[in-house]
């Protein structure tokens, strides 16, 4: 019996003749069309921000465990983060910075106590508004919260001083939900030297700091190398068995002499390690001209207020300040942030860059077009304009940091 292949051939021909899906040319779109696409991408893609300083803002704003004064479940006056603006911008997983000021290092026990209180505040936020926020301790948690329409609150400790002088606190804070630790902050601590500190106690990591990095690997906490000195950075890379992150650092090429940002050598070393660099949006981080420009504006306004016998709270002063600042705008733009992402991509590839805004942590220095969490579509639109693909955007928004996080989890699981 002969088989009839005619229907099969007709089916194959019909399939071959169907129009193929083509990738849109985002560069050919108008700015309005591109922003619409960028907004859809932001809402349909998991977006992780490596560093948002909301917990310390809540502390300064008067948040207590008994009564919430700063209510970020609704639109707030001031600050860069709240639930409505996060939803507008497509932000799904801002790493809550458990920030320990360097001054706390002077009093034994003060750093750990502050870390515990800020963790409790973050947990209270999720408990108080369970329909809006949820804690997250893994990429899987973020994915589940994203499907449920909730904003995840993963946590990172900014300043390893919170560990005090007890290596057991590494495991303790993992149990409390901390998933990265920034080894230092503004001053050298027991772990190592800081980029901001002129005093170099160890010329890199201390012996205790070496133990801390190894213990972080063992328990599953990402090593964050923002804020550390170049030597501390290199020492940590030499010791870690897993990829690292820089949760909120930018490119030193655009800010010569600013050690807080990462040099090309460090960017290349981090890429070789498999890590990810998450770009800080702060004005002084992305453009060396910002500091000089903002100082000039500030000096003019101080002198003008004195000459006119006005204070900043006077309505006439507020109008003049707004007008003068707009006319002499010292702020960089969203394009400058894209320049930093471009530099990392061109230097080491798209797999090693992410977003680490430092919202609520860099004051009013944020660039035009990225003033708060509602504005992430603007950076996505700018990247699309420069030829980035949808897959590139997904890597920047979450896939790169998820890759590192999962590698850290897998290594820790293998040690048990």
PDB file of C-alpha atoms in Angstrom, residues 57-356:
ATOM      1  CA  UNK A  57      14.893  56.448  55.106  1.00  0.00           C
ATOM      2  CA  UNK A  58      12.122  54.806  57.150  1.00  0.00           C
ATOM      3  CA  UNK A  59      14.276  55.044  60.269  1.00  0.00           C
ATOM      4  CA  UNK A  60      15.027  58.723  59.680  1.00  0.00           C
ATOM      5  CA  UNK A  61      11.366  59.311  58.822  1.00  0.00           C
ATOM      6  CA  UNK A  62      10.213  57.945  62.151  1.00  0.00           C
ATOM      7  CA  UNK A  63       9.199  54.378  61.308  1.00  0.00           C
ATOM      8  CA  UNK A  64       8.714  52.260  64.433  1.00  0.00           C
ATOM      9  CA  UNK A  65       7.712  48.654  64.950  1.00  0.00           C
ATOM     10  CA  UNK A  66       4.502  49.813  66.630  1.00  0.00           C
ATOM     11  CA  UNK A  67       3.413  52.591  64.296  1.00  0.00           C
ATOM     12  CA  UNK A  68       4.296  53.352  60.705  1.00  0.00           C
ATOM     13  CA  UNK A  69       4.750  57.056  60.101  1.00  0.00           C
ATOM     14  CA  UNK A  70       6.318  56.829  56.635  1.00  0.00           C
ATOM     15  CA  UNK A  71       3.713  54.946  54.601  1.00  0.00           C
ATOM     16  CA  UNK A  72       5.293  53.852  51.325  1.00  0.00           C
ATOM     17  CA  UNK A  73       2.254  51.761  50.401  1.00  0.00           C
ATOM     18  CA  UNK A  74       0.886  55.025  48.973  1.00  0.00           C
ATOM     19  CA  UNK A  75       2.488  57.846  47.006  1.00  0.00           C
ATOM     20  CA  UNK A  76       4.802  59.797  49.300  1.00  0.00           C
ATOM     21  CA  UNK A  77       6.056  63.359  49.336  1.00  0.00           C
ATOM     22  CA  UNK A  78       9.799  63.259  48.848  1.00  0.00           C
ATOM     23  CA  UNK A  79      12.036  60.245  48.606  1.00  0.00           C
ATOM     24  CA  UNK A  80      12.505  58.131  45.521  1.00  0.00           C
ATOM     25  CA  UNK A  81      10.576  54.959  46.383  1.00  0.00           C
ATOM     26  CA  UNK A  82       6.995  53.989  47.151  1.00  0.00           C
ATOM     27  CA  UNK A  83       4.587  51.319  45.934  1.00  0.00           C
ATOM     28  CA  UNK A  84       2.609  53.349  43.347  1.00  0.00           C
ATOM     29  CA  UNK A  85       5.744  54.736  41.701  1.00  0.00           C
ATOM     30  CA  UNK A  86       7.396  51.297  41.741  1.00  0.00           C
ATOM     31  CA  UNK A  87       4.437  49.858  39.892  1.00  0.00           C
ATOM     32  CA  UNK A  88       4.536  52.697  37.353  1.00  0.00           C
ATOM     33  CA  UNK A  89       8.224  52.095  36.696  1.00  0.00           C
ATOM     34  CA  UNK A  90       8.042  48.303  36.649  1.00  0.00           C
ATOM     35  CA  UNK A  91      10.327  47.795  39.647  1.00  0.00           C
ATOM     36  CA  UNK A  92       9.765  44.318  41.116  1.00  0.00           C
ATOM     37  CA  UNK A  93      12.674  43.573  43.433  1.00  0.00           C
ATOM     38  CA  UNK A  94      14.557  46.474  45.026  1.00  0.00           C
ATOM     39  CA  UNK A  95      17.281  45.165  47.318  1.00  0.00           C
ATOM     40  CA  UNK A  96      16.552  46.847  50.631  1.00  0.00           C
ATOM     41  CA  UNK A  97      19.803  48.318  51.942  1.00  0.00           C
ATOM     42  CA  UNK A  98      20.385  47.470  55.593  1.00  0.00           C
ATOM     43  CA  UNK A  99      22.725  50.440  55.918  1.00  0.00           C
ATOM     44  CA  UNK A 100      25.184  50.726  58.807  1.00  0.00           C
ATOM     45  CA  UNK A 101      26.839  54.174  59.014  1.00  0.00           C
ATOM     46  CA  UNK A 102      30.570  54.017  59.665  1.00  0.00           C
ATOM     47  CA  UNK A 103      30.053  55.976  62.886  1.00  0.00           C
ATOM     48  CA  UNK A 104      28.347  52.961  64.444  1.00  0.00           C
ATOM     49  CA  UNK A 105      31.637  51.082  64.239  1.00  0.00           C
ATOM     50  CA  UNK A 106      32.949  53.103  67.175  1.00  0.00           C
ATOM     51  CA  UNK A 107      30.536  51.462  69.639  1.00  0.00           C
ATOM     52  CA  UNK A 108      30.724  47.667  70.053  1.00  0.00           C
ATOM     53  CA  UNK A 109      27.360  46.071  69.326  1.00  0.00           C
ATOM     54  CA  UNK A 110      25.815  49.199  67.776  1.00  0.00           C
ATOM     55  CA  UNK A 111      26.215  48.044  64.169  1.00  0.00           C
ATOM     56  CA  UNK A 112      24.582  44.661  64.709  1.00  0.00           C
ATOM     57  CA  UNK A 113      21.769  46.233  66.717  1.00  0.00           C
ATOM     58  CA  UNK A 114      21.006  48.718  63.932  1.00  0.00           C
ATOM     59  CA  UNK A 115      21.098  45.965  61.307  1.00  0.00           C
ATOM     60  CA  UNK A 116      18.598  43.918  63.308  1.00  0.00           C
ATOM     61  CA  UNK A 117      16.258  46.901  63.699  1.00  0.00           C
ATOM     62  CA  UNK A 118      16.327  47.756  59.974  1.00  0.00           C
ATOM     63  CA  UNK A 119      15.620  44.130  59.087  1.00  0.00           C
ATOM     64  CA  UNK A 120      12.622  44.203  61.431  1.00  0.00           C
ATOM     65  CA  UNK A 121      11.373  47.401  59.769  1.00  0.00           C
ATOM     66  CA  UNK A 122      11.592  45.774  56.347  1.00  0.00           C
ATOM     67  CA  UNK A 123       9.782  42.680  57.550  1.00  0.00           C
ATOM     68  CA  UNK A 124       7.124  44.869  59.152  1.00  0.00           C
ATOM     69  CA  UNK A 125       6.545  46.578  55.804  1.00  0.00           C
ATOM     70  CA  UNK A 126       5.772  43.223  54.175  1.00  0.00           C
ATOM     71  CA  UNK A 127       3.606  42.131  57.112  1.00  0.00           C
ATOM     72  CA  UNK A 128       1.626  45.377  57.168  1.00  0.00           C
ATOM     73  CA  UNK A 129       0.875  45.408  53.413  1.00  0.00           C
ATOM     74  CA  UNK A 130       0.899  41.728  52.354  1.00  0.00           C
ATOM     75  CA  UNK A 131      -1.061  42.519  49.184  1.00  0.00           C
ATOM     76  CA  UNK A 132       1.684  44.869  48.010  1.00  0.00           C
ATOM     77  CA  UNK A 133       5.037  43.716  49.434  1.00  0.00           C
ATOM     78  CA  UNK A 134       6.633  40.364  50.222  1.00  0.00           C
ATOM     79  CA  UNK A 135       9.995  39.295  51.568  1.00  0.00           C
ATOM     80  CA  UNK A 136      12.285  37.470  49.146  1.00  0.00           C
ATOM     81  CA  UNK A 137      15.244  35.269  49.967  1.00  0.00           C
ATOM     82  CA  UNK A 138      15.961  33.752  46.551  1.00  0.00           C
ATOM     83  CA  UNK A 139      15.387  34.303  42.833  1.00  0.00           C
ATOM     84  CA  UNK A 140      12.556  31.754  43.082  1.00  0.00           C
ATOM     85  CA  UNK A 141      10.842  33.926  45.703  1.00  0.00           C
ATOM     86  CA  UNK A 142      11.073  36.957  43.424  1.00  0.00           C
ATOM     87  CA  UNK A 143       9.621  35.013  40.509  1.00  0.00           C
ATOM     88  CA  UNK A 144       6.678  33.850  42.647  1.00  0.00           C
ATOM     89  CA  UNK A 145       6.052  37.364  43.992  1.00  0.00           C
ATOM     90  CA  UNK A 146       6.222  38.775  40.457  1.00  0.00           C
ATOM     91  CA  UNK A 147       3.500  36.369  39.323  1.00  0.00           C
ATOM     92  CA  UNK A 148       1.406  37.472  42.325  1.00  0.00           C
ATOM     93  CA  UNK A 149       1.863  41.163  41.469  1.00  0.00           C
ATOM     94  CA  UNK A 150       3.816  41.923  44.636  1.00  0.00           C
ATOM     95  CA  UNK A 151       7.017  43.902  45.057  1.00  0.00           C
ATOM     96  CA  UNK A 152       9.738  41.720  46.544  1.00  0.00           C
ATOM     97  CA  UNK A 153      11.937  42.982  49.361  1.00  0.00           C
ATOM     98  CA  UNK A 154      15.247  41.103  49.231  1.00  0.00           C
ATOM     99  CA  UNK A 155      17.844  42.497  51.657  1.00  0.00           C
ATOM    100  CA  UNK A 156      21.537  43.348  51.488  1.00  0.00           C
ATOM    101  CA  UNK A 157      23.638  44.661  54.373  1.00  0.00           C
ATOM    102  CA  UNK A 158      25.562  47.797  53.407  1.00  0.00           C
ATOM    103  CA  UNK A 159      28.691  47.686  55.586  1.00  0.00           C
ATOM    104  CA  UNK A 160      30.011  44.431  56.983  1.00  0.00           C
ATOM    105  CA  UNK A 161      30.520  46.222  60.294  1.00  0.00           C
ATOM    106  CA  UNK A 162      27.162  44.704  61.218  1.00  0.00           C
ATOM    107  CA  UNK A 163      28.995  41.409  61.663  1.00  0.00           C
ATOM    108  CA  UNK A 164      30.970  42.969  64.517  1.00  0.00           C
ATOM    109  CA  UNK A 165      33.951  40.759  65.407  1.00  0.00           C
ATOM    110  CA  UNK A 166      32.052  37.459  65.423  1.00  0.00           C
ATOM    111  CA  UNK A 167      32.308  35.232  62.344  1.00  0.00           C
ATOM    112  CA  UNK A 168      29.182  33.379  63.522  1.00  0.00           C
ATOM    113  CA  UNK A 169      27.186  36.497  62.622  1.00  0.00           C
ATOM    114  CA  UNK A 170      27.631  35.695  58.920  1.00  0.00           C
ATOM    115  CA  UNK A 171      25.406  32.647  59.307  1.00  0.00           C
ATOM    116  CA  UNK A 172      23.169  34.545  61.735  1.00  0.00           C
ATOM    117  CA  UNK A 173      22.423  37.267  59.184  1.00  0.00           C
ATOM    118  CA  UNK A 174      21.867  34.719  56.446  1.00  0.00           C
ATOM    119  CA  UNK A 175      19.193  33.301  58.715  1.00  0.00           C
ATOM    120  CA  UNK A 176      17.753  36.818  59.104  1.00  0.00           C
ATOM    121  CA  UNK A 177      17.401  37.077  55.329  1.00  0.00           C
ATOM    122  CA  UNK A 178      20.510  39.004  54.262  1.00  0.00           C
ATOM    123  CA  UNK A 179      21.558  37.929  50.775  1.00  0.00           C
ATOM    124  CA  UNK A 180      24.521  40.203  50.142  1.00  0.00           C
ATOM    125  CA  UNK A 181      26.966  42.047  52.361  1.00  0.00           C
ATOM    126  CA  UNK A 182      28.841  45.139  51.186  1.00  0.00           C
ATOM    127  CA  UNK A 183      32.167  44.471  52.893  1.00  0.00           C
ATOM    128  CA  UNK A 184      32.894  48.088  53.888  1.00  0.00           C
ATOM    129  CA  UNK A 185      31.318  51.525  53.728  1.00  0.00           C
ATOM    130  CA  UNK A 186      32.818  54.977  54.299  1.00  0.00           C
ATOM    131  CA  UNK A 187      35.621  53.875  56.614  1.00  0.00           C
ATOM    132  CA  UNK A 188      37.856  50.860  57.009  1.00  0.00           C
ATOM    133  CA  UNK A 189      36.286  48.293  59.318  1.00  0.00           C
ATOM    134  CA  UNK A 190      37.329  44.949  60.778  1.00  0.00           C
ATOM    135  CA  UNK A 191      36.944  43.342  57.349  1.00  0.00           C
ATOM    136  CA  UNK A 192      39.028  45.605  55.130  1.00  0.00           C
ATOM    137  CA  UNK A 193      39.823  49.005  53.658  1.00  0.00           C
ATOM    138  CA  UNK A 194      37.268  51.390  52.150  1.00  0.00           C
ATOM    139  CA  UNK A 195      37.575  53.384  48.926  1.00  0.00           C
ATOM    140  CA  UNK A 196      36.462  56.527  50.777  1.00  0.00           C
ATOM    141  CA  UNK A 197      39.005  56.196  53.592  1.00  0.00           C
ATOM    142  CA  UNK A 198      42.461  57.758  53.312  1.00  0.00           C
ATOM    143  CA  UNK A 199      43.649  55.387  56.055  1.00  0.00           C
ATOM    144  CA  UNK A 200      44.552  51.927  54.770  1.00  0.00           C
ATOM    145  CA  UNK A 201      44.722  49.641  57.786  1.00  0.00           C
ATOM    146  CA  UNK A 202      45.356  46.414  55.914  1.00  0.00           C
ATOM    147  CA  UNK A 203      46.150  47.349  52.296  1.00  0.00           C
ATOM    148  CA  UNK A 204      43.198  45.158  51.348  1.00  0.00           C
ATOM    149  CA  UNK A 205      41.317  42.568  53.363  1.00  0.00           C
ATOM    150  CA  UNK A 206      42.212  41.830  56.970  1.00  0.00           C
ATOM    151  CA  UNK A 207      42.734  38.229  58.086  1.00  0.00           C
ATOM    152  CA  UNK A 208      39.254  38.392  59.582  1.00  0.00           C
ATOM    153  CA  UNK A 209      37.963  39.751  56.259  1.00  0.00           C
ATOM    154  CA  UNK A 210      39.384  36.730  54.449  1.00  0.00           C
ATOM    155  CA  UNK A 211      37.456  34.478  56.844  1.00  0.00           C
ATOM    156  CA  UNK A 212      34.306  36.545  56.248  1.00  0.00           C
ATOM    157  CA  UNK A 213      34.474  36.111  52.461  1.00  0.00           C
ATOM    158  CA  UNK A 214      34.962  32.355  52.819  1.00  0.00           C
ATOM    159  CA  UNK A 215      32.090  32.116  55.302  1.00  0.00           C
ATOM    160  CA  UNK A 216      29.814  34.164  53.040  1.00  0.00           C
ATOM    161  CA  UNK A 217      30.558  31.677  50.258  1.00  0.00           C
ATOM    162  CA  UNK A 218      29.793  28.781  52.593  1.00  0.00           C
ATOM    163  CA  UNK A 219      26.418  30.003  53.829  1.00  0.00           C
ATOM    164  CA  UNK A 220      25.212  31.575  50.557  1.00  0.00           C
ATOM    165  CA  UNK A 221      25.586  35.343  50.907  1.00  0.00           C
ATOM    166  CA  UNK A 222      26.758  37.279  47.860  1.00  0.00           C
ATOM    167  CA  UNK A 223      29.994  39.233  48.299  1.00  0.00           C
ATOM    168  CA  UNK A 224      29.354  42.885  47.413  1.00  0.00           C
ATOM    169  CA  UNK A 225      32.437  44.895  46.435  1.00  0.00           C
ATOM    170  CA  UNK A 226      30.893  48.359  46.168  1.00  0.00           C
ATOM    171  CA  UNK A 227      32.621  50.817  48.532  1.00  0.00           C
ATOM    172  CA  UNK A 228      35.805  48.775  49.014  1.00  0.00           C
ATOM    173  CA  UNK A 229      39.299  49.949  48.083  1.00  0.00           C
ATOM    174  CA  UNK A 230      40.918  48.569  44.944  1.00  0.00           C
ATOM    175  CA  UNK A 231      43.195  46.314  47.016  1.00  0.00           C
ATOM    176  CA  UNK A 232      40.257  44.982  49.036  1.00  0.00           C
ATOM    177  CA  UNK A 233      38.454  44.317  45.765  1.00  0.00           C
ATOM    178  CA  UNK A 234      41.362  42.309  44.381  1.00  0.00           C
ATOM    179  CA  UNK A 235      41.874  40.381  47.623  1.00  0.00           C
ATOM    180  CA  UNK A 236      38.207  39.374  47.730  1.00  0.00           C
ATOM    181  CA  UNK A 237      38.285  38.180  44.113  1.00  0.00           C
ATOM    182  CA  UNK A 238      41.349  36.087  44.877  1.00  0.00           C
ATOM    183  CA  UNK A 239      39.556  34.316  47.738  1.00  0.00           C
ATOM    184  CA  UNK A 240      35.934  33.904  46.644  1.00  0.00           C
ATOM    185  CA  UNK A 241      34.870  30.610  45.093  1.00  0.00           C
ATOM    186  CA  UNK A 242      31.763  32.094  43.484  1.00  0.00           C
ATOM    187  CA  UNK A 243      30.881  35.172  41.425  1.00  0.00           C
ATOM    188  CA  UNK A 244      30.581  38.509  43.252  1.00  0.00           C
ATOM    189  CA  UNK A 245      28.534  41.665  42.746  1.00  0.00           C
ATOM    190  CA  UNK A 246      29.016  45.412  42.957  1.00  0.00           C
ATOM    191  CA  UNK A 247      25.514  46.363  44.079  1.00  0.00           C
ATOM    192  CA  UNK A 248      25.748  50.095  43.303  1.00  0.00           C
ATOM    193  CA  UNK A 249      28.934  51.189  41.545  1.00  0.00           C
ATOM    194  CA  UNK A 250      29.615  53.045  38.312  1.00  0.00           C
ATOM    195  CA  UNK A 251      32.483  53.388  35.833  1.00  0.00           C
ATOM    196  CA  UNK A 252      35.608  55.269  36.920  1.00  0.00           C
ATOM    197  CA  UNK A 253      36.371  56.283  33.323  1.00  0.00           C
ATOM    198  CA  UNK A 254      33.707  58.991  33.660  1.00  0.00           C
ATOM    199  CA  UNK A 255      34.893  60.090  37.133  1.00  0.00           C
ATOM    200  CA  UNK A 256      38.716  60.028  37.042  1.00  0.00           C
ATOM    201  CA  UNK A 257      40.306  59.707  40.472  1.00  0.00           C
ATOM    202  CA  UNK A 258      37.076  58.579  42.160  1.00  0.00           C
ATOM    203  CA  UNK A 259      38.089  55.222  43.647  1.00  0.00           C
ATOM    204  CA  UNK A 260      34.531  54.500  44.766  1.00  0.00           C
ATOM    205  CA  UNK A 261      33.776  53.723  41.099  1.00  0.00           C
ATOM    206  CA  UNK A 262      35.300  50.756  39.282  1.00  0.00           C
ATOM    207  CA  UNK A 263      38.301  50.992  36.976  1.00  0.00           C
ATOM    208  CA  UNK A 264      38.428  49.066  33.712  1.00  0.00           C
ATOM    209  CA  UNK A 265      40.897  46.664  35.356  1.00  0.00           C
ATOM    210  CA  UNK A 266      38.397  45.879  38.113  1.00  0.00           C
ATOM    211  CA  UNK A 267      35.495  45.572  35.669  1.00  0.00           C
ATOM    212  CA  UNK A 268      37.488  43.053  33.656  1.00  0.00           C
ATOM    213  CA  UNK A 269      38.482  41.147  36.793  1.00  0.00           C
ATOM    214  CA  UNK A 270      34.852  40.990  37.929  1.00  0.00           C
ATOM    215  CA  UNK A 271      33.756  39.714  34.517  1.00  0.00           C
ATOM    216  CA  UNK A 272      36.443  37.021  34.617  1.00  0.00           C
ATOM    217  CA  UNK A 273      35.035  36.024  38.017  1.00  0.00           C
ATOM    218  CA  UNK A 274      31.544  35.865  36.455  1.00  0.00           C
ATOM    219  CA  UNK A 275      30.194  38.680  38.613  1.00  0.00           C
ATOM    220  CA  UNK A 276      27.859  41.562  37.826  1.00  0.00           C
ATOM    221  CA  UNK A 277      28.308  45.322  38.183  1.00  0.00           C
ATOM    222  CA  UNK A 278      25.105  47.216  38.976  1.00  0.00           C
ATOM    223  CA  UNK A 279      25.219  50.846  37.861  1.00  0.00           C
ATOM    224  CA  UNK A 280      24.667  53.625  40.422  1.00  0.00           C
ATOM    225  CA  UNK A 281      22.499  56.544  39.227  1.00  0.00           C
ATOM    226  CA  UNK A 282      23.879  59.223  41.617  1.00  0.00           C
ATOM    227  CA  UNK A 283      25.145  62.395  39.931  1.00  0.00           C
ATOM    228  CA  UNK A 284      28.637  62.267  41.405  1.00  0.00           C
ATOM    229  CA  UNK A 285      28.902  58.603  40.388  1.00  0.00           C
ATOM    230  CA  UNK A 286      28.066  59.067  36.734  1.00  0.00           C
ATOM    231  CA  UNK A 287      29.580  62.441  35.807  1.00  0.00           C
ATOM    232  CA  UNK A 288      32.596  64.229  37.273  1.00  0.00           C
ATOM    233  CA  UNK A 289      31.142  67.564  36.104  1.00  0.00           C
ATOM    234  CA  UNK A 290      28.153  67.203  38.422  1.00  0.00           C
ATOM    235  CA  UNK A 291      29.948  68.089  41.656  1.00  0.00           C
ATOM    236  CA  UNK A 292      31.416  71.293  40.245  1.00  0.00           C
ATOM    237  CA  UNK A 293      28.116  72.321  38.644  1.00  0.00           C
ATOM    238  CA  UNK A 294      26.021  71.629  41.721  1.00  0.00           C
ATOM    239  CA  UNK A 295      28.490  73.488  43.947  1.00  0.00           C
ATOM    240  CA  UNK A 296      28.293  76.565  41.725  1.00  0.00           C
ATOM    241  CA  UNK A 297      24.477  76.529  41.786  1.00  0.00           C
ATOM    242  CA  UNK A 298      24.407  76.017  45.539  1.00  0.00           C
ATOM    243  CA  UNK A 299      26.827  78.901  46.171  1.00  0.00           C
ATOM    244  CA  UNK A 300      24.809  81.255  43.979  1.00  0.00           C
ATOM    245  CA  UNK A 301      21.571  80.385  45.761  1.00  0.00           C
ATOM    246  CA  UNK A 302      23.114  80.821  49.230  1.00  0.00           C
ATOM    247  CA  UNK A 303      24.391  84.267  48.249  1.00  0.00           C
ATOM    248  CA  UNK A 304      21.079  85.239  46.599  1.00  0.00           C
ATOM    249  CA  UNK A 305      19.087  84.247  49.684  1.00  0.00           C
ATOM    250  CA  UNK A 306      21.393  86.310  51.902  1.00  0.00           C
ATOM    251  CA  UNK A 307      21.261  89.350  49.608  1.00  0.00           C
ATOM    252  CA  UNK A 308      17.453  89.230  49.532  1.00  0.00           C
ATOM    253  CA  UNK A 309      17.056  88.383  53.213  1.00  0.00           C
ATOM    254  CA  UNK A 310      15.031  85.258  52.399  1.00  0.00           C
ATOM    255  CA  UNK A 311      15.009  81.686  53.620  1.00  0.00           C
ATOM    256  CA  UNK A 312      14.488  78.585  51.484  1.00  0.00           C
ATOM    257  CA  UNK A 313      10.983  78.177  52.924  1.00  0.00           C
ATOM    258  CA  UNK A 314       9.779  81.529  51.543  1.00  0.00           C
ATOM    259  CA  UNK A 315       7.526  81.141  48.509  1.00  0.00           C
ATOM    260  CA  UNK A 316       9.485  83.754  46.546  1.00  0.00           C
ATOM    261  CA  UNK A 317      12.717  81.898  47.297  1.00  0.00           C
ATOM    262  CA  UNK A 318      11.254  78.568  46.250  1.00  0.00           C
ATOM    263  CA  UNK A 319      10.117  80.021  42.932  1.00  0.00           C
ATOM    264  CA  UNK A 320      13.530  81.545  42.270  1.00  0.00           C
ATOM    265  CA  UNK A 321      15.384  78.389  43.287  1.00  0.00           C
ATOM    266  CA  UNK A 322      13.283  76.293  40.921  1.00  0.00           C
ATOM    267  CA  UNK A 323      13.728  78.751  38.048  1.00  0.00           C
ATOM    268  CA  UNK A 324      17.477  79.226  38.559  1.00  0.00           C
ATOM    269  CA  UNK A 325      18.195  75.525  39.001  1.00  0.00           C
ATOM    270  CA  UNK A 326      16.264  74.699  35.844  1.00  0.00           C
ATOM    271  CA  UNK A 327      18.145  77.363  33.862  1.00  0.00           C
ATOM    272  CA  UNK A 328      21.519  76.253  35.245  1.00  0.00           C
ATOM    273  CA  UNK A 329      20.777  72.553  35.525  1.00  0.00           C
ATOM    274  CA  UNK A 330      23.878  70.815  36.915  1.00  0.00           C
ATOM    275  CA  UNK A 331      22.366  67.345  36.702  1.00  0.00           C
ATOM    276  CA  UNK A 332      23.490  64.691  34.244  1.00  0.00           C
ATOM    277  CA  UNK A 333      20.813  62.941  32.190  1.00  0.00           C
ATOM    278  CA  UNK A 334      19.571  59.413  31.663  1.00  0.00           C
ATOM    279  CA  UNK A 335      21.878  59.282  28.640  1.00  0.00           C
ATOM    280  CA  UNK A 336      24.873  59.404  30.963  1.00  0.00           C
ATOM    281  CA  UNK A 337      23.660  56.353  32.856  1.00  0.00           C
ATOM    282  CA  UNK A 338      23.349  54.584  29.515  1.00  0.00           C
ATOM    283  CA  UNK A 339      26.950  55.608  28.756  1.00  0.00           C
ATOM    284  CA  UNK A 340      28.083  53.637  31.817  1.00  0.00           C
ATOM    285  CA  UNK A 341      26.102  50.576  30.749  1.00  0.00           C
ATOM    286  CA  UNK A 342      27.537  50.932  27.236  1.00  0.00           C
ATOM    287  CA  UNK A 343      31.064  51.058  28.612  1.00  0.00           C
ATOM    288  CA  UNK A 344      30.670  47.841  30.592  1.00  0.00           C
ATOM    289  CA  UNK A 345      29.001  46.059  27.670  1.00  0.00           C
ATOM    290  CA  UNK A 346      31.681  47.155  25.218  1.00  0.00           C
ATOM    291  CA  UNK A 347      34.503  46.297  27.617  1.00  0.00           C
ATOM    292  CA  UNK A 348      33.422  42.871  28.880  1.00  0.00           C
ATOM    293  CA  UNK A 349      29.988  42.039  27.431  1.00  0.00           C
ATOM    294  CA  UNK A 350      26.296  42.306  28.247  1.00  0.00           C
ATOM    295  CA  UNK A 351      26.377  39.492  30.831  1.00  0.00           C
ATOM    296  CA  UNK A 352      28.106  41.532  33.530  1.00  0.00           C
ATOM    297  CA  UNK A 353      26.004  44.666  34.028  1.00  0.00           C
ATOM    298  CA  UNK A 354      22.819  45.493  35.942  1.00  0.00           C
ATOM    299  CA  UNK A 355      20.984  48.314  37.739  1.00  0.00           C
ATOM    300  CA  UNK A 356      21.861  49.542  41.243  1.00  0.00           C
TER     301      UNK A 356
END
